Coordinates of C-alpha atoms in Angstrom, one line a residue:
Chain A
X1 CA -31.4 18.5 -2.8
X2 CA -34.3 19.0 -5.2
X3 CA -36.8 16.2 -5.7
X4 CA -35.8 16.0 -9.4
X5 CA -32.2 15.6 -8.5
X6 CA -33.0 12.9 -6.0
X7 CA -35.0 11.1 -8.6
X8 CA -32.3 11.2 -11.2
X9 CA -29.7 10.1 -8.7
X10 CA -31.9 7.2 -7.6
X11 CA -32.3 6.2 -11.2
X12 CA -28.6 6.3 -11.8
X13 CA -27.9 4.2 -8.7
X14 CA -30.6 1.8 -9.8
X15 CA -28.7 1.4 -13.1
X16 CA -25.4 0.7 -11.3
X17 CA -27.1 -1.9 -9.2
X18 CA -28.6 -3.5 -12.3
X19 CA -25.1 -3.5 -13.9
X20 CA -23.1 -5.0 -10.9
X21 CA -25.8 -7.0 -9.3
X22 CA -28.0 -6.7 -6.2
X23 CA -25.5 -8.2 -4.0
X24 CA -23.3 -7.0 -1.1
X25 CA -20.2 -7.9 -3.1
X26 CA -21.2 -5.3 -5.7
X27 CA -21.0 -2.5 -3.1
X28 CA -17.5 -1.2 -4.0
X29 CA -18.1 -1.1 -7.8
X30 CA -21.4 0.7 -7.2
X31 CA -19.8 3.3 -4.8
X32 CA -16.9 3.7 -7.2
X33 CA -19.3 4.5 -10.0
X34 CA -21.1 7.1 -7.9
X35 CA -17.8 8.7 -6.8
X36 CA -16.7 8.9 -10.4
X37 CA -19.8 10.7 -11.6
X38 CA -20.5 12.9 -8.6
X39 CA -17.1 13.3 -7.0
X40 CA -18.6 12.2 -3.7
X41 CA -21.2 9.9 -2.2
X42 CA -23.9 12.0 -0.5
X43 CA -26.0 10.8 2.5
X44 CA -28.9 10.4 0.1
X45 CA -26.8 8.3 -2.3
X46 CA -25.6 6.1 0.6
X47 CA -29.2 5.6 1.7
X48 CA -30.3 4.7 -1.8
X49 CA -27.5 2.1 -2.2
X50 CA -28.4 0.6 1.2
X51 CA -32.1 0.4 0.3
X52 CA -31.3 -1.2 -3.1
X53 CA -28.8 -3.7 -1.7
X54 CA -31.0 -4.3 1.4
X55 CA -28.3 -3.5 3.9
X56 CA -28.2 -0.9 6.7
X57 CA -27.1 2.6 5.6
X58 CA -24.5 2.6 8.3
X59 CA -22.9 -0.4 6.6
X60 CA -22.5 1.7 3.5
X61 CA -21.2 4.7 5.5
X62 CA -18.7 2.4 7.2
X63 CA -17.3 1.3 3.8
X64 CA -17.3 4.8 2.3
X65 CA -15.3 6.1 5.2
X66 CA -12.8 3.3 5.1
X67 CA -11.4 3.7 1.6
X68 CA -9.5 6.8 0.8
X69 CA -10.8 7.0 -2.8
X70 CA -14.4 7.1 -1.6
X71 CA -15.5 10.3 0.0
X72 CA -18.7 11.6 1.7
X73 CA -17.7 15.2 1.3
X74 CA -17.9 16.9 -2.1
X75 CA -14.6 16.9 -4.0
X76 CA -13.6 19.1 -6.9
X77 CA -14.2 18.1 -10.5
X78 CA -10.6 17.0 -10.6
X79 CA -8.8 15.3 -7.8
X80 CA -5.0 15.7 -7.7
X81 CA -3.1 13.2 -5.5
X82 CA 0.6 13.8 -5.0
X83 CA 2.6 10.9 -3.7
X84 CA 4.1 11.6 -0.3
X85 CA 6.0 8.3 0.1
X86 CA 9.8 8.2 0.6
X87 CA 11.3 8.0 -2.9
X88 CA 9.0 10.7 -4.3
X89 CA 9.8 12.7 -1.1
X90 CA 13.6 12.3 -1.7
X91 CA 13.4 13.6 -5.3
X92 CA 11.6 16.8 -4.8
X93 CA 8.0 16.2 -3.7
X94 CA 8.2 19.2 -1.3
X95 CA 9.0 21.7 -4.0
X96 CA 6.3 20.3 -6.2
X97 CA 3.8 20.4 -3.3
X98 CA 4.6 24.1 -2.5
X99 CA 4.4 25.1 -6.1
X100 CA 0.9 23.5 -6.5
X101 CA -0.3 25.1 -3.3
X102 CA 0.9 28.5 -4.4
X103 CA -0.6 28.2 -7.9
X104 CA -4.0 26.9 -6.8
X105 CA -4.1 29.1 -3.7
X106 CA -5.2 26.2 -1.5
X107 CA -3.5 23.8 0.9
X108 CA -3.5 20.0 0.8
X109 CA -6.9 18.6 1.8
X110 CA -8.7 21.6 0.3
X111 CA -10.7 22.3 -2.8
X112 CA -10.5 25.4 -5.0
X113 CA -13.3 27.9 -4.7
X114 CA -14.5 27.2 -8.3
X115 CA -14.6 23.5 -7.4
X116 CA -12.3 22.6 -10.2
X117 CA -9.5 20.9 -8.2
X118 CA -9.2 19.1 -4.9
X119 CA -5.6 18.6 -3.7
X120 CA -4.6 15.6 -1.6
X121 CA -1.6 13.5 -0.7
X122 CA -1.6 9.9 -1.5
X123 CA 0.6 7.0 -0.3
X124 CA 2.9 5.2 -2.7
X125 CA 1.5 5.3 -6.2
X126 CA 3.9 2.6 -7.5
X127 CA 6.0 5.0 -9.5
X128 CA 9.0 5.0 -7.1
X129 CA 11.5 4.7 -10.0
X130 CA 10.2 7.9 -11.6
X131 CA 9.3 10.1 -8.7
X132 CA 7.9 12.5 -7.8
X133 CA 4.6 11.3 -9.1
X134 CA 1.0 12.3 -8.9
X135 CA -2.4 11.1 -10.0
X136 CA -4.8 13.5 -11.7
X137 CA -8.1 11.6 -11.5
X138 CA -7.1 8.2 -12.8
X139 CA -4.1 9.4 -14.9
X140 CA -0.6 9.1 -13.5
X141 CA 2.2 11.6 -14.1
X142 CA 5.9 11.0 -13.2
X143 CA 9.2 12.8 -13.1
X144 CA 7.5 15.9 -11.9
X145 CA 9.1 19.3 -11.4
X146 CA 7.3 22.3 -10.0
X147 CA 7.0 23.6 -13.6
X148 CA 5.8 20.4 -15.1
X149 CA 3.2 19.9 -12.4
X150 CA 1.7 23.3 -12.9
X151 CA 1.6 22.8 -16.7
X152 CA -0.4 19.7 -16.1
X153 CA -2.8 21.5 -13.7
X154 CA -3.2 24.4 -16.2
X155 CA -4.8 22.0 -18.6
X156 CA -7.5 21.0 -16.2
X157 CA -9.1 24.5 -16.2
Chain B
X1 CA 5.6 6.8 -17.7
X2 CA 8.3 4.4 -18.6
X3 CA 8.0 0.7 -18.2
X4 CA 11.1 -0.7 -19.7
X5 CA 12.6 -3.5 -17.7
X6 CA 16.2 -2.7 -16.9
X7 CA 17.5 -6.2 -16.8
X8 CA 15.8 -9.2 -18.3
X9 CA 17.0 -12.4 -16.7
X10 CA 16.8 -16.0 -17.7
X11 CA 13.5 -17.0 -16.1
X12 CA 10.6 -14.5 -16.0
X13 CA 11.6 -12.8 -19.3
X14 CA 12.6 -16.0 -21.1
X15 CA 10.7 -16.7 -24.3
X16 CA 6.9 -17.1 -23.9
X17 CA 3.9 -16.9 -26.2
X18 CA 0.4 -16.3 -25.1
X19 CA -1.4 -19.6 -24.4
X20 CA 1.8 -21.7 -24.1
X21 CA 1.1 -22.6 -20.4
X22 CA -2.5 -23.2 -21.0
X23 CA -1.8 -25.7 -23.9
X24 CA 0.8 -27.5 -21.9
X25 CA -1.4 -27.7 -18.7
X26 CA -4.2 -29.3 -20.7
X27 CA -1.9 -31.8 -22.3
X28 CA -0.3 -32.9 -19.1
X29 CA -3.3 -32.8 -16.8
X30 CA -4.2 -31.2 -13.4
X31 CA -2.1 -33.5 -11.3
X32 CA 1.1 -33.0 -13.3
X33 CA 0.6 -29.2 -13.2
X34 CA 0.6 -29.4 -9.4
X35 CA 3.6 -31.8 -9.6
X36 CA 5.6 -29.5 -11.7
X37 CA 4.8 -26.6 -9.3
X38 CA 6.0 -28.7 -6.4
X39 CA 9.1 -29.6 -8.3
X40 CA 9.8 -25.9 -9.0
X41 CA 9.7 -25.1 -5.2
X42 CA 8.1 -21.7 -6.2
X43 CA 7.3 -19.5 -3.2
X44 CA 4.8 -16.7 -3.2
X45 CA 6.3 -13.6 -4.8
X46 CA 4.2 -11.0 -2.8
X47 CA 6.7 -11.1 0.1
X48 CA 5.6 -13.7 2.5
X49 CA 7.1 -16.6 0.5
X50 CA 4.5 -19.3 1.2
X51 CA 5.0 -22.4 -1.0
X52 CA 2.7 -21.9 -4.0
X53 CA 2.2 -25.6 -4.6
X54 CA 1.0 -26.2 -1.1
X55 CA -1.6 -23.4 -1.5
X56 CA -2.8 -24.8 -4.8
X57 CA -2.9 -28.4 -3.6
X58 CA -5.0 -27.5 -0.6
X59 CA -7.4 -25.5 -2.8
X60 CA -7.5 -28.3 -5.3
X61 CA -8.2 -30.9 -2.6
X62 CA -11.0 -28.8 -1.0
X63 CA -14.5 -30.0 -2.0
X64 CA -16.8 -27.3 -3.1
X65 CA -19.2 -26.4 -5.8
X66 CA -17.4 -23.1 -6.4
X67 CA -13.7 -22.1 -6.1
X68 CA -11.9 -18.9 -6.9
X69 CA -8.5 -17.8 -8.3
X70 CA -7.6 -14.3 -7.2
X71 CA -4.7 -12.3 -8.5
X72 CA -3.5 -9.9 -5.9
X73 CA -2.6 -6.8 -7.9
X74 CA -3.0 -4.4 -4.9
X75 CA 0.7 -3.5 -5.1
X76 CA 0.9 -1.0 -2.4
X77 CA 4.2 -1.6 -0.6
X78 CA 6.3 1.5 -0.9
X79 CA 9.1 0.9 -3.3
X80 CA 7.4 -1.9 -5.2
X81 CA 6.3 -1.4 -8.9
X82 CA 7.2 -4.7 -10.6
X83 CA 3.5 -5.7 -10.9
X84 CA 2.8 -2.4 -12.7
X85 CA 5.4 -3.4 -15.3
X86 CA 4.2 -7.0 -15.5
X87 CA 0.6 -6.1 -16.0
X88 CA 1.3 -3.4 -18.6
X89 CA 4.0 -5.1 -20.6
X90 CA 3.6 -8.9 -19.9
X91 CA -0.2 -9.5 -19.2
X92 CA 0.0 -12.8 -21.1
X93 CA 2.2 -14.3 -18.3
X94 CA -0.1 -13.2 -15.5
X95 CA -3.4 -14.1 -17.1
X96 CA -2.2 -17.5 -18.5
X97 CA -0.9 -18.2 -15.0
X98 CA -4.4 -17.5 -13.6
X99 CA -6.0 -19.8 -16.2
X100 CA -3.6 -22.6 -15.3
X101 CA -4.5 -21.9 -11.7
X102 CA -8.2 -22.3 -12.5
X103 CA -7.5 -25.6 -14.3
X104 CA -5.3 -27.0 -11.5
X105 CA -7.6 -26.2 -8.6
X106 CA -10.9 -26.6 -10.4
X107 CA -12.1 -23.0 -10.3
X108 CA -14.2 -21.3 -13.0
X109 CA -13.8 -17.7 -11.8
X110 CA -10.8 -15.6 -11.6
X111 CA -10.6 -12.1 -10.2
X112 CA -7.9 -9.6 -10.5
X113 CA -7.9 -7.2 -7.6
X114 CA -6.3 -4.1 -9.1
X115 CA -5.4 -1.3 -6.8
X116 CA -7.4 1.9 -7.4
X117 CA -4.2 3.8 -8.1
X118 CA -3.7 1.6 -11.2
X119 CA -7.1 2.4 -12.7
X120 CA -5.3 3.8 -15.8
X121 CA -4.4 0.2 -16.7
X122 CA -8.0 -1.0 -16.6
X123 CA -8.9 -0.4 -20.2
X124 CA -5.8 -2.1 -21.7
X125 CA -6.2 -5.1 -19.4
X126 CA -9.8 -5.5 -20.2
X127 CA -9.0 -5.3 -23.9
X128 CA -6.4 -8.0 -23.4
X129 CA -8.9 -10.3 -21.7
X130 CA -11.3 -9.8 -24.6
X131 CA -8.5 -10.9 -27.0
X132 CA -8.0 -14.0 -24.9
X133 CA -11.7 -14.7 -25.1
X134 CA -11.6 -14.5 -28.8
X135 CA -8.7 -17.0 -28.8
X136 CA -10.7 -19.3 -26.6
X137 CA -8.1 -18.9 -23.8
X138 CA -10.9 -17.8 -21.6
X139 CA -14.6 -18.8 -21.7
X140 CA -16.2 -22.1 -22.3
X141 CA -14.3 -25.3 -23.1
X142 CA -11.0 -23.6 -23.2
X143 CA -8.9 -24.7 -26.2
X144 CA -11.4 -27.4 -26.8
X145 CA -11.0 -29.1 -23.4
X146 CA -14.5 -30.2 -22.5
X147 CA -15.7 -28.8 -19.2
X148 CA -12.8 -26.5 -18.7
X149 CA -14.5 -23.1 -18.3
X150 CA -12.8 -20.2 -16.8
X151 CA -13.1 -16.4 -17.0
X152 CA -11.4 -13.5 -15.4
X153 CA -12.9 -10.2 -14.2
X154 CA -11.0 -7.2 -12.9
X155 CA -12.1 -5.4 -9.7
X156 CA -10.7 -2.2 -8.5
X157 CA -9.5 -1.3 -5.1
X158 CA -10.1 2.1 -3.6
X159 CA -6.9 3.2 -2.0
X160 CA -6.2 1.0 0.9
X161 CA -2.8 -0.5 1.5
X162 CA -4.1 -3.1 3.9
X163 CA -6.2 -4.7 1.1
X164 CA -2.9 -6.3 -0.1
X165 CA -3.3 -8.7 2.8
X166 CA -5.2 -11.6 1.3
X167 CA -8.1 -11.8 3.8
X168 CA -8.6 -8.0 3.8
X169 CA -8.6 -8.2 0.0
X170 CA -11.3 -10.9 0.2
X171 CA -13.3 -8.7 2.6
X172 CA -13.1 -5.8 0.2
X173 CA -14.3 -8.0 -2.7
X174 CA -17.3 -9.0 -0.6
X175 CA -18.2 -5.4 -0.1
X176 CA -16.8 -4.8 3.3
X177 CA -14.2 -2.6 4.9
X178 CA -10.7 -4.0 4.2
X179 CA -10.2 -5.5 7.6
X180 CA -8.1 -8.7 7.9
X181 CA -9.7 -11.9 9.1
X182 CA -8.5 -14.3 11.7
X183 CA -6.5 -17.1 10.2
X184 CA -7.2 -20.0 10.3
X185 CA -9.4 -20.7 8.6
X186 CA -7.3 -19.9 5.6
X187 CA -8.7 -18.8 2.2
X188 CA -7.7 -22.1 0.7
X189 CA -10.7 -23.5 2.7
X190 CA -12.8 -20.5 3.5
X191 CA -12.1 -17.7 1.1
X192 CA -14.2 -15.5 -1.1
X193 CA -17.9 -16.0 -0.2
X194 CA -16.8 -18.8 2.1
X195 CA -15.5 -20.9 -0.8
X196 CA -12.0 -22.3 -1.3
X197 CA -9.8 -19.6 -2.8
X198 CA -6.2 -19.2 -3.9
X199 CA -4.8 -15.7 -3.7
X200 CA -1.5 -15.2 -5.4
X201 CA 0.7 -12.3 -6.3
X202 CA 1.0 -11.0 -9.9
X203 CA 4.6 -12.2 -10.2
X204 CA 3.7 -15.6 -8.8
X205 CA 1.2 -16.2 -11.6
X206 CA 3.8 -15.0 -14.1
X207 CA 6.3 -17.6 -12.7
X208 CA 3.7 -20.3 -12.9
X209 CA 3.2 -19.7 -16.6
X210 CA 6.9 -20.4 -17.2
X211 CA 7.1 -23.3 -14.8
X212 CA 4.2 -25.2 -16.4
X213 CA 5.6 -24.5 -19.9
X214 CA 9.2 -25.4 -19.2
X215 CA 9.0 -27.7 -16.3
X216 CA 9.6 -27.5 -12.5
X217 CA 13.1 -28.7 -12.7
X218 CA 14.0 -26.1 -15.4
X219 CA 12.8 -23.5 -12.9
X220 CA 14.5 -24.9 -9.8
X221 CA 17.9 -25.0 -11.5
X222 CA 18.0 -21.2 -11.2
X223 CA 18.5 -19.4 -7.9
X224 CA 19.6 -21.2 -4.8
X225 CA 18.6 -24.4 -3.0
X226 CA 15.8 -22.9 -0.9
X227 CA 15.1 -19.9 -3.1
X228 CA 14.5 -21.2 -6.6
X229 CA 14.1 -19.3 -9.8
X230 CA 14.6 -15.6 -10.1
X231 CA 13.0 -12.5 -8.6
X232 CA 11.9 -9.2 -9.9
X233 CA 13.4 -6.4 -7.9
X234 CA 11.9 -2.9 -7.9
X235 CA 14.9 -0.6 -7.4
X236 CA 14.4 3.0 -6.5
X237 CA 16.1 5.8 -4.6
X238 CA 19.7 6.9 -4.9
X239 CA 21.1 5.1 -7.9
X240 CA 21.7 6.0 -11.5
X241 CA 19.4 3.3 -12.9
X242 CA 16.2 2.8 -11.0
X243 CA 13.7 0.3 -12.4
X244 CA 12.8 -3.4 -12.6
X245 CA 15.5 -6.0 -12.6
X246 CA 15.2 -9.7 -12.9
X247 CA 18.0 -11.2 -10.8
X248 CA 18.7 -14.7 -9.6
X249 CA 18.0 -15.3 -5.9
X250 CA 21.3 -15.3 -4.0
X251 CA 22.5 -12.0 -5.4
X252 CA 24.1 -9.9 -2.7
X253 CA 23.2 -6.4 -1.8
X254 CA 26.7 -5.3 -3.0
X255 CA 26.2 -7.0 -6.3
X256 CA 22.8 -5.4 -6.8
X257 CA 24.2 -1.9 -5.9
X258 CA 26.8 -2.3 -8.6
X259 CA 24.3 -3.3 -11.2
X260 CA 22.0 -0.3 -10.5
X261 CA 25.0 2.0 -10.3
X262 CA 24.6 3.3 -6.8
X263 CA 27.4 5.3 -5.2
X264 CA 28.0 6.4 -1.7
X265 CA 25.3 4.1 -0.4
X266 CA 24.6 4.4 3.3
X267 CA 21.5 2.3 3.7
X268 CA 19.3 -0.2 1.8
X269 CA 15.7 -0.8 2.7
X270 CA 14.9 -4.3 1.7
X271 CA 11.2 -5.3 1.4
X272 CA 9.6 -1.9 1.4
X273 CA 8.4 0.2 4.3
X274 CA 7.6 -3.0 6.2
X275 CA 11.0 -4.5 5.5
X276 CA 14.4 -4.1 7.0
X277 CA 16.9 -1.3 6.7
X278 CA 20.5 -2.5 6.5
X279 CA 23.7 -0.6 6.8
X280 CA 27.0 -0.9 4.9
X281 CA 28.5 -3.6 7.2
X282 CA 25.7 -5.9 6.0
X283 CA 25.8 -5.3 2.3
X284 CA 27.3 -8.8 1.8
X285 CA 24.0 -10.3 2.8
X286 CA 22.1 -12.3 0.2
X287 CA 18.7 -11.8 -1.2
X288 CA 16.7 -15.0 -0.8
X289 CA 14.6 -16.8 1.7
X290 CA 17.7 -18.1 3.5
X291 CA 18.7 -14.6 4.5
X292 CA 16.8 -11.5 3.2
X293 CA 13.4 -12.7 1.9
X294 CA 11.5 -10.0 0.1
X295 CA 8.7 -9.1 -2.2
X296 CA 11.4 -7.2 -4.2
X297 CA 11.3 -3.6 -3.0
X298 CA 14.8 -2.2 -2.8
X299 CA 15.2 1.4 -1.8
X300 CA 18.7 2.9 -1.8
X301 CA 19.8 5.8 0.4
X302 CA 23.1 7.6 0.0
X303 CA 25.2 9.4 2.5
X304 CA 23.2 12.6 2.1
X305 CA 20.0 11.2 3.5
X306 CA 18.7 11.7 7.0
X307 CA 17.7 8.2 8.2
X308 CA 15.4 9.6 10.9
X309 CA 13.5 11.5 8.2
X310 CA 13.2 8.2 6.3
X311 CA 11.9 6.4 9.3
X312 CA 9.4 9.2 10.0
X313 CA 8.1 8.9 6.5
X314 CA 7.6 5.1 6.9
X315 CA 5.8 5.5 10.3
X316 CA 3.5 8.2 8.9
X317 CA 2.6 5.8 6.2
X318 CA 1.7 3.0 8.7
X319 CA -0.3 5.3 10.9
X320 CA -2.4 6.3 7.9
X321 CA -2.7 2.8 6.5
X322 CA -3.4 0.8 9.6
X323 CA -7.0 -0.3 9.3
X324 CA -7.6 0.4 13.0
X325 CA -9.2 -3.0 13.7
X326 CA -6.7 -4.3 16.2
X327 CA -5.2 -2.4 19.1
X328 CA -1.5 -3.2 18.8
X329 CA -1.4 -1.8 15.2
X330 CA -3.8 1.1 15.6
X331 CA -2.2 2.5 18.7
X332 CA 1.3 1.0 18.4
X333 CA 2.1 2.7 15.1
X334 CA 1.0 6.1 16.5
X335 CA 3.3 5.6 19.6
X336 CA 6.2 4.7 17.4
X337 CA 5.7 7.7 15.2
X338 CA 5.5 9.9 18.3
X339 CA 8.8 8.4 19.4
X340 CA 10.4 9.4 16.1
X341 CA 9.1 12.9 16.6
X342 CA 10.5 13.0 20.1
X343 CA 13.9 12.1 18.8
X344 CA 13.6 14.7 16.0
X345 CA 13.0 17.4 18.6
X346 CA 15.7 16.0 20.9
X347 CA 13.1 15.4 23.7
X348 CA 13.5 11.7 24.4
X349 CA 15.0 9.4 26.9
X350 CA 16.8 6.2 26.0
X351 CA 14.7 4.5 28.6
X352 CA 11.5 5.4 26.7
X353 CA 13.0 4.6 23.2
X354 CA 13.9 1.1 24.5
X355 CA 10.3 0.7 25.8
X356 CA 9.1 1.6 22.3
X357 CA 11.4 -1.1 20.8
X358 CA 9.7 -3.5 23.2
X359 CA 6.4 -2.3 22.1
X360 CA 7.5 -3.0 18.5
X361 CA 8.3 -6.6 19.5
X362 CA 4.9 -6.8 21.1
X363 CA 3.2 -5.5 17.9
X364 CA 5.1 -8.2 15.9
X365 CA 3.6 -11.0 17.8
X366 CA 0.2 -9.6 18.7
X367 CA -1.1 -7.8 15.6
X368 CA -3.8 -9.5 13.7
X369 CA -2.3 -9.2 10.2
X370 CA 1.0 -8.7 8.4
X371 CA 0.6 -4.9 8.5
X372 CA 1.0 -4.5 12.2
X373 CA 3.3 -7.5 12.5
X374 CA 5.8 -5.9 10.1
X375 CA 5.4 -2.2 10.6
X376 CA 7.8 -2.1 13.6
X377 CA 10.6 -3.5 11.3
X378 CA 11.8 -0.1 10.0
X379 CA 11.6 1.4 13.5
X380 CA 13.6 -1.3 15.1
X381 CA 16.1 -1.8 12.3
X382 CA 16.8 1.9 11.5
X383 CA 17.2 2.9 15.2
X384 CA 19.5 -0.1 15.7
X385 CA 21.6 0.1 12.5
X386 CA 21.9 3.9 12.4
X387 CA 22.1 4.7 16.0
X388 CA 25.4 6.5 15.6
X389 CA 23.9 8.9 13.1
X390 CA 20.6 9.4 14.9
X391 CA 21.7 9.6 18.6
X392 CA 25.4 10.3 18.7
X393 CA 26.3 12.8 16.1
X394 CA 23.5 15.2 16.6
X395 CA 21.9 14.7 13.2
X396 CA 18.8 13.2 14.8
X397 CA 18.2 16.4 16.8
X398 CA 17.5 18.4 13.6

């Protein structure tokens, strides 16, 4: 990482700390902010958060690795999360999953080469009456068919 | 996304205007708010069914410079989506309920813990709170009542089912891993930041808004003796009309299946993945704390479904979502899932499966929080109620 990049990331984290407060209870909102902007929380970012909140970096790492929406490995610019829980499964999740894998040329848990999409499974998204459902970043899509899912993904490019 | 409620009953969806409950609460006073709540016999709508008035009275009685009202909107139980509909379509009920909570227990801060998956609601909810501030339903000296200050902030979760457990939720708000705490002490005494805290479900707050406005006895005339009022059911699976239904407690499974137009039903999972799976012979059972208490998740399975596959899906869910803190849950769920896979492959002995059922019983009594205490429920109930299908007619071997 370049010194310039480090400086700008430090500055950005400093702003998040100012916004949410220099308190342990601000840890999640701060990490969520970094995740949103950078699609992951790098080792350096974790250390910076720890320094500014005056806690041990391992505390930050422990929290990052606990929550499935916080990641310490780089994600794609868009994160697609397909619901794998039972009702979505019953109404065609598998066909949607296969279509997405074919179209993007990656498996679940992977990121496309151009870093545009990371594909993941999620547990129940609370759309059980309208499955199969998926989240694309923070937007939810329901009543998916293979065709409809691909149409949505096309728009991301 | 569609959020239309499929059946609006006489309680939750009865007439209500923003601020009604807050006005009424201020006019009758703290003690009478708690009295009406006691009179209503309302029990927590998240699933556990703890009497709400007891929780609030304990928090109200606790002496502290700071107290908190937390709305648990970490709706993660598979098959549950009523809170999504309440928050998007009826935020006035939820937020007014929280304001009344703040008034009754003497808290100035309210926090909505919204699951990360529902981030798309954040903007509209924040806009709504802003409107309430303009109307002086939030902020300082609410509706002119001197000294009654209360405001609500929204905090997002980050994709952890276990944070729906109230002490794990509090840990998460404090910036920690969402690992449940030992109870006691309970949050009513030692909650967020060590201060007295009441944590209630979204639907509980919505019920409170009606109870305070219309009276505890109005509420308790609905439903049954021990399960008063009505309940929102999130119905999904094999039926023609999935969605949110408000039904009085005491409705039987058979009646519910008729309402949602389900045919050829083989099994109904009551209470989500952590609930019970019942078969046809038990469809005359009643929804309610006397019999089948639930947070409202109803998943319907017809004759075409493979129940072992359903069970496997649930156990995979628990293996992923166990926080890993206590051994019975961390390892027990993995063992139960392995057992399901053994049955799937046809490589099992009844002796071992019975041992796993015993393990399930052990998890029920020895896990630290509700997750591990309830995750053996589908394992035990599906293997028991569908043993013909799973073990005797060969379907399980596929």
